[in-house]
CSV table of C-alpha atoms in Angstrom, one decimal:
chain,number,residue,atom,x,y,z
A,11,MET,CA,108.8,-36.9,62.6
A,12,LEU,CA,111.3,-34.6,64.1
A,13,LYS,CA,114.7,-34.2,62.5
A,14,PRO,CA,117.8,-34.3,64.6
A,15,PRO,CA,119.9,-31.3,64.5
A,16,GLY,CA,123.1,-31.4,62.2
A,17,GLN,CA,126.1,-29.3,61.6
A,18,ASP,CA,126.4,-27.0,58.6
A,19,ALA,CA,128.3,-23.6,57.7
A,20,LYS,CA,127.6,-20.8,60.1
A,21,ILE,CA,125.0,-18.4,58.9
A,22,THR,CA,125.4,-15.2,61.2
A,23,ARG,CA,122.0,-13.5,60.7
A,24,LEU,CA,118.9,-15.1,59.1
A,25,ILE,CA,117.0,-12.0,58.5
A,26,PRO,CA,119.0,-8.5,58.5
A,27,GLN,CA,117.6,-5.7,60.4
A,28,ALA,CA,117.3,-3.6,57.1
A,29,THR,CA,115.1,-6.3,55.6
A,30,LEU,CA,112.7,-6.3,58.7
A,31,HIS,CA,112.5,-2.4,58.5
A,32,ALA,CA,111.5,-2.6,54.8
A,33,CYS,CA,108.5,-5.0,55.4
A,34,LEU,CA,107.6,-4.4,58.7
A,35,ASP,CA,106.4,-1.8,61.3
A,36,LEU,CA,108.8,-2.4,64.1
A,37,THR,CA,107.0,-0.3,66.5
A,38,ARG,CA,103.6,-2.4,66.2
A,39,PRO,CA,103.0,-5.8,67.6
A,40,ALA,CA,103.4,-8.8,65.3
A,41,ALA,CA,102.7,-12.5,65.5
A,42,ILE,CA,104.3,-15.6,63.4
A,43,ALA,CA,102.4,-18.2,61.6
A,44,PHE,CA,104.2,-21.3,63.4
A,45,SER,CA,103.7,-24.8,61.9
A,46,GLY,CA,106.9,-26.4,63.5
A,47,GLY,CA,108.1,-27.2,60.0
A,48,GLY,CA,111.6,-26.2,59.0
A,49,ASP,CA,110.9,-23.0,57.4
A,50,SER,CA,108.8,-21.5,60.2
A,51,THR,CA,111.2,-22.9,62.6
A,52,ALA,CA,113.9,-20.9,61.1
A,53,LEU,CA,111.9,-17.8,61.1
A,54,LEU,CA,110.6,-18.1,64.6
A,55,HIS,CA,114.3,-18.8,66.1
A,56,GLY,CA,115.5,-15.7,63.8
A,57,LEU,CA,113.0,-13.5,65.4
A,58,LYS,CA,113.3,-14.2,68.8
A,59,ASP,CA,114.9,-11.2,69.9
A,60,GLN,CA,112.6,-8.8,68.2
A,61,PRO,CA,110.6,-6.9,71.2
A,62,ASN,CA,107.4,-6.5,69.3
A,63,ILE,CA,107.1,-9.9,67.8
A,64,GLN,CA,106.4,-12.2,70.8
A,65,THR,CA,103.2,-14.3,69.6
A,66,ALA,CA,103.5,-17.5,67.7
A,67,LEU,CA,100.2,-18.8,66.4
A,68,ILE,CA,100.0,-22.6,65.8
A,69,VAL,CA,97.0,-24.4,64.0
A,70,ASP,CA,96.0,-27.7,64.9
A,71,HIS,CA,94.2,-28.7,61.7
A,72,GLY,CA,93.4,-32.2,62.9
A,73,LEU,CA,93.5,-33.6,59.3
A,74,ARG,CA,95.6,-36.5,60.3
A,75,PRO,CA,96.4,-38.7,63.4
A,76,GLY,CA,99.2,-37.0,65.7
A,77,SER,CA,98.3,-33.6,64.6
A,78,ARG,CA,97.5,-32.5,68.2
A,79,GLU,CA,100.9,-33.6,69.4
A,80,GLU,CA,102.5,-31.8,66.7
A,81,ALA,CA,100.9,-28.5,67.7
A,82,LEU,CA,101.7,-29.3,71.4
A,83,ALA,CA,105.6,-30.0,70.2
A,84,ALA,CA,105.4,-26.5,68.2
A,85,GLN,CA,104.0,-24.7,71.2
A,86,SER,CA,106.7,-26.1,73.7
A,87,LEU,CA,109.7,-24.8,71.2
A,88,ALA,CA,107.8,-21.2,70.8
A,89,GLN,CA,107.6,-21.0,74.8
A,90,SER,CA,111.1,-22.2,75.0
A,91,LEU,CA,112.2,-19.3,73.0
A,92,GLY,CA,110.1,-16.8,75.0
A,93,TYR,CA,107.0,-16.6,72.9
A,94,ARG,CA,103.4,-16.5,73.8
A,95,ALA,CA,102.2,-19.6,71.8
A,96,ASP,CA,98.6,-20.1,71.2
A,97,ILE,CA,97.1,-23.3,69.6
A,98,LEU,CA,94.3,-22.6,67.7
A,99,THR,CA,92.0,-25.7,66.6
A,100,TRP,CA,90.1,-26.2,63.6
A,101,ARG,CA,87.1,-27.9,64.2
A,102,HIS,CA,85.5,-30.3,61.7
A,103,GLU,CA,81.7,-30.1,62.6
A,104,ASN,CA,80.8,-32.4,59.8
A,105,GLY,CA,84.1,-34.3,59.4
A,106,PRO,CA,87.4,-33.2,57.7
A,107,PRO,CA,87.0,-32.0,54.1
A,108,GLN,CA,87.2,-34.6,51.5
A,109,THR,CA,87.9,-32.5,48.2
A,110,ALA,CA,89.9,-29.2,48.0
A,111,ILE,CA,91.6,-30.2,51.2
A,112,GLN,CA,95.0,-27.9,50.8
A,113,GLU,CA,92.4,-24.8,49.8
A,114,ARG,CA,90.1,-25.2,52.5
A,115,ALA,CA,92.9,-26.0,55.1
A,116,ARG,CA,94.6,-22.7,53.8
A,117,GLN,CA,91.2,-20.6,54.2
A,118,ALA,CA,90.9,-22.2,57.8
A,119,ARG,CA,94.3,-21.6,58.8
A,120,TYR,CA,94.1,-17.9,57.9
A,121,ASP,CA,90.4,-17.3,59.1
A,122,LEU,CA,91.6,-18.6,62.7
A,123,MET,CA,94.9,-16.5,62.6
A,124,GLY,CA,93.2,-13.3,61.4
A,125,ALA,CA,90.4,-13.9,64.1
A,126,ALA,CA,93.3,-14.4,67.0
A,127,CYS,CA,95.3,-11.3,65.5
A,128,ARG,CA,92.3,-9.0,65.6
A,129,ALA,CA,91.3,-10.3,68.9
A,130,GLN,CA,94.7,-9.4,70.5
A,131,GLY,CA,95.1,-6.1,68.6
A,132,ILE,CA,97.8,-7.4,66.0
A,133,THR,CA,97.9,-6.2,62.6
A,134,GLN,CA,100.7,-8.0,61.4
A,135,LEU,CA,101.3,-11.5,60.3
A,136,LEU,CA,104.6,-13.0,59.6
A,137,THR,CA,104.7,-16.3,57.4
A,138,ALA,CA,107.8,-18.2,56.2
A,139,HIS,CA,107.2,-18.1,52.5
A,140,THR,CA,110.4,-18.8,50.8
A,141,GLU,CA,111.8,-18.5,47.2
A,142,GLU,CA,110.7,-21.9,46.6
A,143,ASP,CA,107.4,-21.0,47.4
A,144,GLN,CA,107.3,-18.0,45.4
A,145,ALA,CA,108.5,-20.3,42.2
A,146,GLU,CA,105.9,-22.7,42.9
A,147,THR,CA,102.9,-20.1,43.1
A,148,LEU,CA,104.4,-18.5,39.7
A,149,TRP,CA,104.3,-21.9,38.1
A,150,MET,CA,100.9,-22.6,39.3
A,151,ARG,CA,99.6,-19.2,38.1
A,152,TYR,CA,101.5,-19.5,34.5
A,153,GLY,CA,99.6,-22.9,34.3
A,154,LYS,CA,96.4,-21.1,34.8
A,155,GLY,CA,97.2,-18.4,32.2
A,156,THR,CA,97.9,-15.6,34.5
A,157,ASP,CA,98.4,-11.8,33.3
A,158,TRP,CA,101.3,-9.8,34.1
A,159,ARG,CA,100.0,-8.7,37.5
A,160,GLY,CA,100.0,-12.5,38.7
A,161,ALA,CA,103.3,-12.9,37.1
A,162,ALA,CA,104.9,-10.3,39.6
A,163,GLY,CA,104.3,-13.2,42.1
A,164,MET,CA,103.7,-12.9,46.1
A,165,SER,CA,104.7,-9.4,47.7
A,166,VAL,CA,106.7,-9.2,50.9
A,167,ARG,CA,104.0,-7.2,52.6
A,168,THR,CA,100.5,-7.6,51.6
A,169,TYR,CA,97.2,-6.1,53.4
A,170,ALA,CA,94.8,-9.1,53.8
A,171,PRO,CA,95.5,-11.1,50.5
A,172,LEU,CA,92.8,-13.4,51.9
A,173,TRP,CA,89.6,-11.6,52.7
A,174,PRO,CA,87.4,-11.6,54.9
A,175,GLU,CA,89.8,-13.9,57.1
A,176,LEU,CA,92.8,-11.8,57.2
A,177,ALA,CA,90.9,-8.4,57.8
A,178,GLN,CA,92.8,-5.6,59.3
A,179,VAL,CA,95.9,-8.0,59.1
A,180,HIS,CA,99.1,-7.5,56.7
A,181,LEU,CA,100.9,-10.7,56.0
A,182,VAL,CA,104.3,-10.1,55.9
A,183,ARG,CA,106.7,-12.7,54.4
A,184,PRO,CA,110.5,-11.7,55.3
A,185,LEU,CA,112.0,-15.2,54.0
A,186,LEU,CA,110.6,-14.6,50.5
A,187,ARG,CA,114.3,-14.2,49.0
A,188,CYS,CA,115.6,-16.9,51.1
A,189,ASN,CA,115.8,-20.6,49.8
A,190,ARG,CA,114.9,-23.8,51.8
A,191,ALA,CA,118.5,-25.2,51.8
A,192,ARG,CA,119.7,-21.9,53.8
A,193,LEU,CA,116.7,-22.2,56.2
A,194,ARG,CA,117.7,-26.1,56.9
A,195,ALA,CA,121.3,-24.9,57.2
A,196,TYR,CA,120.4,-22.2,59.7
A,197,ASN,CA,118.3,-24.9,61.8
A,198,GLN,CA,121.1,-27.2,62.1
A,199,GLU,CA,123.6,-24.5,63.0
A,200,GLN,CA,121.2,-23.5,66.0
A,201,GLY,CA,120.4,-27.1,67.0
A,202,LEU,CA,116.9,-26.9,66.2
A,203,SER,CA,114.5,-30.0,65.3
A,204,TRP,CA,111.4,-29.4,63.0
A,205,ILE,CA,108.6,-31.4,61.6
A,206,ASP,CA,108.1,-32.9,58.1
A,207,ASP,CA,104.7,-32.9,57.0
A,208,PRO,CA,103.8,-36.2,54.9
A,209,ALA,CA,101.6,-34.0,52.7
A,210,ASN,CA,104.5,-32.5,51.2
A,211,GLN,CA,105.0,-35.8,49.4
A,212,ASP,CA,101.5,-36.1,48.1
A,213,GLN,CA,101.3,-35.3,44.4
A,214,SER,CA,97.5,-35.2,44.4
A,215,PHE,CA,97.9,-31.7,45.6
A,216,GLU,CA,98.6,-29.0,42.9
A,217,ARG,CA,101.3,-27.3,45.0
A,218,ILE,CA,103.3,-30.5,45.5
A,219,ARG,CA,102.9,-31.4,41.9
A,220,ALA,CA,104.4,-27.8,41.3
A,221,ARG,CA,107.2,-28.6,43.7
A,222,PHE,CA,108.3,-31.8,41.8
A,223,ASP,CA,108.0,-30.4,38.3
A,224,LEU,CA,110.6,-27.7,39.5
A,225,ALA,CA,112.7,-30.0,41.4
A,226,LYS,CA,113.1,-31.9,37.9
A,227,ARG,CA,114.0,-28.4,36.1
A,228,PRO,CA,116.4,-26.7,38.4
A,229,ALA,CA,117.3,-23.7,35.9
A,230,LEU,CA,113.4,-23.0,35.7
A,231,ARG,CA,113.1,-21.6,39.1
A,232,GLY,CA,115.4,-18.7,38.4
A,233,GLN,CA,113.4,-17.9,35.0
A,234,LEU,CA,110.3,-18.0,36.8
A,235,LEU,CA,111.5,-15.5,39.6
A,236,GLU,CA,114.1,-13.3,37.1
A,237,PRO,CA,111.2,-11.1,36.0
A,238,ILE,CA,109.8,-10.3,39.4
A,239,ALA,CA,111.5,-7.2,40.3
A,240,ASP,CA,110.5,-5.2,37.2
A,241,LEU,CA,106.7,-6.8,37.2
A,242,GLN,CA,106.4,-5.4,40.8
A,243,LYS,CA,107.9,-2.1,40.1
A,244,GLY,CA,105.2,-2.0,37.1
A,245,ARG,CA,102.3,-3.2,39.6
A,246,ARG,CA,103.4,-0.4,42.1
A,247,ALA,CA,103.5,2.2,39.2
A,248,GLU,CA,99.8,0.8,38.4
A,249,ARG,CA,98.7,1.1,42.1
A,250,ALA,CA,100.2,4.5,42.5
A,251,TYR,CA,98.3,5.7,39.5
A,252,LEU,CA,95.1,4.1,40.2
A,253,ARG,CA,95.4,5.8,43.7
A,254,ASP,CA,95.6,9.1,42.2
A,255,TRP,CA,92.5,8.5,39.8
A,256,ALA,CA,90.4,7.3,42.9
A,257,VAL,CA,91.3,10.5,45.2
A,258,GLN,CA,90.0,12.5,42.2
A,259,HIS,CA,86.9,10.6,40.9
A,260,ILE,CA,85.6,8.3,43.9
A,261,ARG,CA,84.0,8.8,47.2
A,262,VAL,CA,83.7,6.3,49.7
A,263,GLN,CA,81.1,6.1,52.6
A,264,ASP,CA,81.3,4.3,55.6
A,265,MET,CA,77.8,3.6,55.7
A,266,GLY,CA,78.4,1.0,52.8
A,267,TRP,CA,78.3,2.6,49.4
A,268,LEU,CA,80.4,4.7,46.9
A,269,GLU,CA,80.2,7.0,44.4
A,270,LEU,CA,82.3,7.6,41.0
A,271,ASP,CA,82.1,10.3,38.7
A,272,HIS,CA,83.6,8.2,36.0
A,273,CYS,CA,83.9,4.6,35.2
A,274,PRO,CA,87.3,3.2,36.3
A,275,ALA,CA,89.8,0.7,34.5
A,276,PRO,CA,89.1,-2.9,35.1
A,277,GLU,CA,91.8,-3.3,37.9
A,278,LEU,CA,90.4,-0.2,40.0
A,279,LEU,CA,86.8,-1.7,39.4
A,280,LYS,CA,87.7,-5.1,40.5
A,281,TRP,CA,88.8,-3.3,43.9
A,282,VAL,CA,85.9,-1.2,44.0
A,283,LEU,CA,83.4,-4.5,43.5
A,284,HIS,CA,85.3,-6.2,46.5
A,285,VAL,CA,85.5,-3.5,48.7
A,286,ILE,CA,81.7,-2.6,48.6
A,287,SER,CA,80.6,-6.5,48.4
A,288,GLY,CA,82.9,-7.6,51.3
A,289,THR,CA,84.3,-10.1,49.3
A,290,GLY,CA,87.9,-11.3,47.6
A,291,ALA,CA,87.1,-14.0,45.2
A,292,PRO,CA,88.8,-13.5,41.7
A,293,ILE,CA,86.7,-11.7,39.1
A,294,SER,CA,87.3,-12.8,35.6
A,295,ARG,CA,89.0,-9.9,33.2
A,296,ALA,CA,86.3,-10.9,30.5
A,297,LYS,CA,83.4,-10.0,33.3
A,298,LEU,CA,85.1,-6.9,34.5
A,299,GLN,CA,85.5,-5.4,30.9
A,300,ALA,CA,82.0,-6.2,30.1
A,301,LEU,CA,80.9,-4.6,32.9
A,302,GLN,CA,83.0,-1.5,32.2
A,303,THR,CA,81.5,-1.5,28.7
A,304,ARG,CA,78.1,-1.5,29.8
A,305,MET,CA,78.8,1.3,32.5
A,306,ARG,CA,80.2,3.5,29.3
A,307,ALA,CA,77.1,2.9,27.2
A,308,SER,CA,74.3,5.2,26.8
A,309,GLY,CA,71.2,4.1,28.6
A,310,PHE,CA,73.1,2.1,31.1
A,311,ARG,CA,70.9,2.0,34.3
A,312,GLY,CA,72.3,-0.8,36.3
A,313,ALA,CA,74.1,-4.1,36.7
A,314,THR,CA,75.4,-6.7,39.4
A,315,LEU,CA,78.8,-8.5,39.7
A,316,SER,CA,80.4,-10.1,42.4
A,317,GLY,CA,77.9,-9.2,45.3
A,318,ALA,CA,78.0,-5.7,44.3
A,319,LYS,CA,75.5,-3.5,42.4
A,320,VAL,CA,76.2,-0.9,40.1
A,321,GLU,CA,73.5,1.9,39.2
A,322,ALA,CA,73.7,4.8,37.0
A,323,ARG,CA,73.7,8.1,39.2
A,324,GLY,CA,73.7,11.3,37.1
A,325,ALA,CA,76.8,11.4,35.4
A,326,GLY,CA,78.4,9.1,37.6
A,327,PHE,CA,77.9,5.6,39.4
A,328,LEU,CA,76.4,4.4,42.6
A,329,ILE,CA,77.8,1.1,43.8
A,330,THR,CA,76.4,-0.8,47.0
A,331,ARG,CA,76.2,-4.1,48.4
A,332,ASP,CA,73.8,-6.3,46.4
A,333,PRO,CA,70.8,-6.5,48.5
A,334,VAL,CA,69.2,-9.4,46.7
A,335,LEU,CA,72.3,-11.3,47.6
A,336,VAL,CA,71.8,-10.1,51.2
A,337,LYS,CA,68.2,-11.2,51.2
A,338,GLY,CA,69.0,-14.4,49.5
A,339,ARG,CA,67.8,-16.0,46.1
A,340,ALA,CA,67.0,-19.4,44.8
A,341,ASN,CA,70.5,-20.7,44.8
A,342,ARG,CA,72.0,-18.6,47.6
A,343,SER,CA,71.1,-18.2,51.2
A,344,PRO,CA,70.3,-15.1,52.9
A,345,LEU,CA,72.5,-13.5,55.5
A,346,ILE,CA,71.2,-15.1,58.7
A,347,ARG,CA,70.9,-13.6,62.1
A,348,ARG,CA,74.0,-14.1,64.2
A,349,THR,CA,74.4,-14.2,67.8
A,350,LEU,CA,77.9,-12.6,69.5
A,351,PRO,CA,78.5,-13.5,73.0
A,352,PRO,CA,79.5,-10.7,75.4
A,353,HIS,CA,83.3,-9.2,74.7
A,354,GLN,CA,83.4,-10.7,71.5
A,355,HIS,CA,84.0,-9.5,67.7
A,356,MET,CA,83.2,-10.7,64.3
A,357,ILE,CA,83.7,-9.6,60.7
A,358,TRP,CA,80.1,-9.2,59.3
A,359,ASP,CA,79.6,-9.9,55.5
A,360,GLY,CA,83.1,-8.7,55.0
A,361,ARG,CA,82.0,-5.2,55.5
A,362,PHE,CA,81.8,-4.3,59.2
A,363,ARG,CA,83.5,-5.4,62.5
A,364,VAL,CA,81.2,-5.8,65.4
A,365,GLU,CA,82.8,-5.6,69.1
A,366,THR,CA,80.6,-6.2,72.1
A,367,GLY,CA,80.7,-5.2,75.5
A,368,ASN,CA,79.0,-6.6,78.6
A,369,GLN,CA,76.0,-7.9,76.8
A,370,ALA,CA,75.3,-10.4,74.1
A,371,LEU,CA,74.1,-9.0,70.8
A,372,GLN,CA,72.0,-10.2,67.7
A,373,ILE,CA,73.3,-9.0,64.2
A,374,GLU,CA,71.0,-9.2,61.0
A,375,PRO,CA,70.6,-7.4,57.8
A,376,ALA,CA,68.1,-4.2,58.4
A,377,GLN,CA,65.9,-5.1,55.4
A,378,GLY,CA,62.9,-6.5,57.3
A,379,ALA,CA,63.2,-3.7,60.2
A,380,LEU,CA,63.6,-0.4,58.3
A,381,SER,CA,60.1,0.6,58.9
A,382,HIS,CA,60.1,0.0,62.6
A,383,LEU,CA,63.4,2.1,63.3
A,384,PRO,CA,63.3,4.6,66.2
A,385,ALA,CA,63.3,8.2,64.6
A,386,GLN,CA,66.9,9.2,65.2
A,387,MET,CA,68.0,5.9,63.6
A,388,THR,CA,65.5,6.4,60.6
A,389,ALA,CA,67.1,9.8,59.9
A,390,LYS,CA,70.5,8.3,59.8
A,391,VAL,CA,69.6,5.5,57.5
A,392,HIS,CA,67.6,7.9,55.2
A,393,ALA,CA,70.9,9.8,54.5
A,394,SER,CA,72.4,6.8,52.5
A,395,PRO,CA,70.7,5.6,49.0
A,396,ALA,CA,67.6,3.5,49.0
A,397,SER,CA,69.6,0.5,47.8
A,398,ALA,CA,72.2,0.4,50.6
A,399,ARG,CA,69.8,0.6,53.2
A,400,SER,CA,68.6,-2.9,53.5
A,401,THR,CA,72.2,-4.4,53.9
A,402,LEU,CA,73.2,-2.3,56.7
A,403,PRO,CA,73.8,-4.5,60.0
A,404,LEU,CA,71.1,-4.2,62.5
A,405,LEU,CA,71.7,-5.1,66.1
A,406,ARG,CA,69.2,-6.1,68.6
A,407,ASP,CA,69.6,-7.1,72.4
A,408,THR,CA,68.6,-10.4,73.5
A,409,LYS,CA,65.2,-9.3,74.0
A,410,GLY,CA,64.7,-8.5,70.3
A,411,GLN,CA,64.8,-4.4,70.9
A,412,ILE,CA,66.8,-2.7,68.3
A,413,VAL,CA,70.1,-1.1,69.7
A,414,GLY,CA,71.7,0.3,66.9
A,415,ILE,CA,72.2,0.2,62.8
A,416,GLY,CA,75.2,0.7,60.5
A,417,PRO,CA,78.5,2.0,61.8
A,418,PHE,CA,78.0,3.4,65.4
A,419,GLU,CA,79.4,3.3,68.8
A,420,THR,CA,78.4,3.2,72.5
A,421,ASP,CA,79.5,2.1,75.9
A,422,ASN,CA,79.2,-1.7,75.0
A,423,ILE,CA,79.0,-1.8,71.4
A,424,ARG,CA,81.2,-1.0,68.5
A,425,VAL,CA,80.4,-1.3,64.6
A,426,THR,CA,83.2,0.0,62.5
A,427,SER,CA,83.0,0.1,58.6
A,428,LEU,CA,85.8,-1.6,57.0
A,429,ILE,CA,85.2,-0.3,53.5
A,430,ASP,CA,87.6,2.8,53.5
A,431,GLU,CA,90.5,1.3,55.4
A,432,ARG,CA,90.3,-1.5,52.9
A,433,PHE,CA,90.0,0.5,49.9
A,434,ARG,CA,92.9,2.9,51.1
A,435,GLN,CA,95.2,-0.2,52.1
A,436,LEU,CA,94.4,-1.8,48.3
A,437,LEU,CA,95.7,1.2,46.6
A,438,ILE,CA,98.9,1.5,48.6
A,439,PRO,CA,101.7,0.9,45.8
C-alpha cells in the first residue's frame, strides 16, 4: 500500500554532483530502474533535474494481484516529475515461476530493462541499491564461502553484471553509500509516497532472511562494510595488472575467437571463457585452476569449459565457442533458428547484436550451411579457424536465401560482435 508522506529533518541534496560525476557519464543518456518503492522513489526524485536522465523503466512482474496498478501508479509519479516512463511487462507464458522466484524475477527484470536500454540507445541504468543492500549481499556471499573479490561487494559502476541481459549497459548504483533511513527521510521531506512490497517480509527468500539477520545484529553491518574500500582497491589493482597482461598476450577477433600466447591467471581465464562463450554464470575456482593446470601440461591438445573450447595452437592457445553446445547434445538443446521482425534487435548467443532494417530475418548457427555459402562469404569464413566457423550467426531472408554471416553491415542489416567490447570493459579497473 502507499505510505502517506511525513515530516523529518531537512536533507538539502540527496546525491551530490561530485558523486554523480564519479560514477556516471553525465554527457550520455541514462535511465532509472523505478519500482515505486521507497529507495527508487528517492532516486527518481533526487535526479529529476539531470538533463540526460529522462527515462524511468518500470517492470510489471505480474507475480501478485495489483502489480499492474502499482506499475501504473509508479508511471504516473515518474511522469509527474518530467520523466518518460515505460512499463515493461514480464509475461509468464507457462504461468508464474514456483521456484527460485526472486532470482528469476531479477533476471527477467534486467532482461526487460536491458533490451529497453539498447532499443533507446541508453548505455547507463541507475538502480537504487543502498548500503543495506550491500551488507545483505556480503552476508549472503560470506555464507557461500566467497573469496576476497566477492567480499569487496558491489561496485558503484559495473559493466553488464548480468549477461546477456544487460549487454552493452553499465549498471550504476549512486545510492550505494546511503542508508534506507536517510532515503525515507528524504521522501518524507519532499512529500513523496511510495509502495512497500509485501515480499520484503517473506523470509522464504534468502535476501529477506539476510535482512532480518542483520537487523538483529546492528553492529554486524558496519563490520561487513568496513573492509570494502581496501578490497575494492585491491580488485582495481588486480584488474589493472590483468589488463596490461592481456594487452601483451591476447588477441581478440570479432569473428568469434581469441588467441593467447601464454596461459592466463585463473581470474583472466574466467573472463576469456565468458566472453567467447557469450555466458556469465559463475565458474568454480577449482575448475578454472584444473583447466589452467591442463593447459600448462605438455601434450595438452584441448578441453571445454563453460561453453568455450580451448585448443593448443603452436606455443599458445585458441579459444572459440564450443561448437558441440551450439549444435546441441543429449542434455543440451541446440541453438534454434530465430525470426527477427523488421526494425528490431536481439542479442544472439550472448556474442553478437543483430539489428534488422525494413525486412524480417531468420538467424541460426552457420554449421549446417557452410558448404552452401556464396563465394565471397566462403572466403571471409575461411579466414577463421575451423572450430569457430560453425558457431557464427548466419542470416537468411524470409525466402531462405543466405544474406550474410558473422559480423557485417548492409543498408538493412547490422550484425555487431560484442566480444571485443565486453572483454575491454571487463578489464577496466
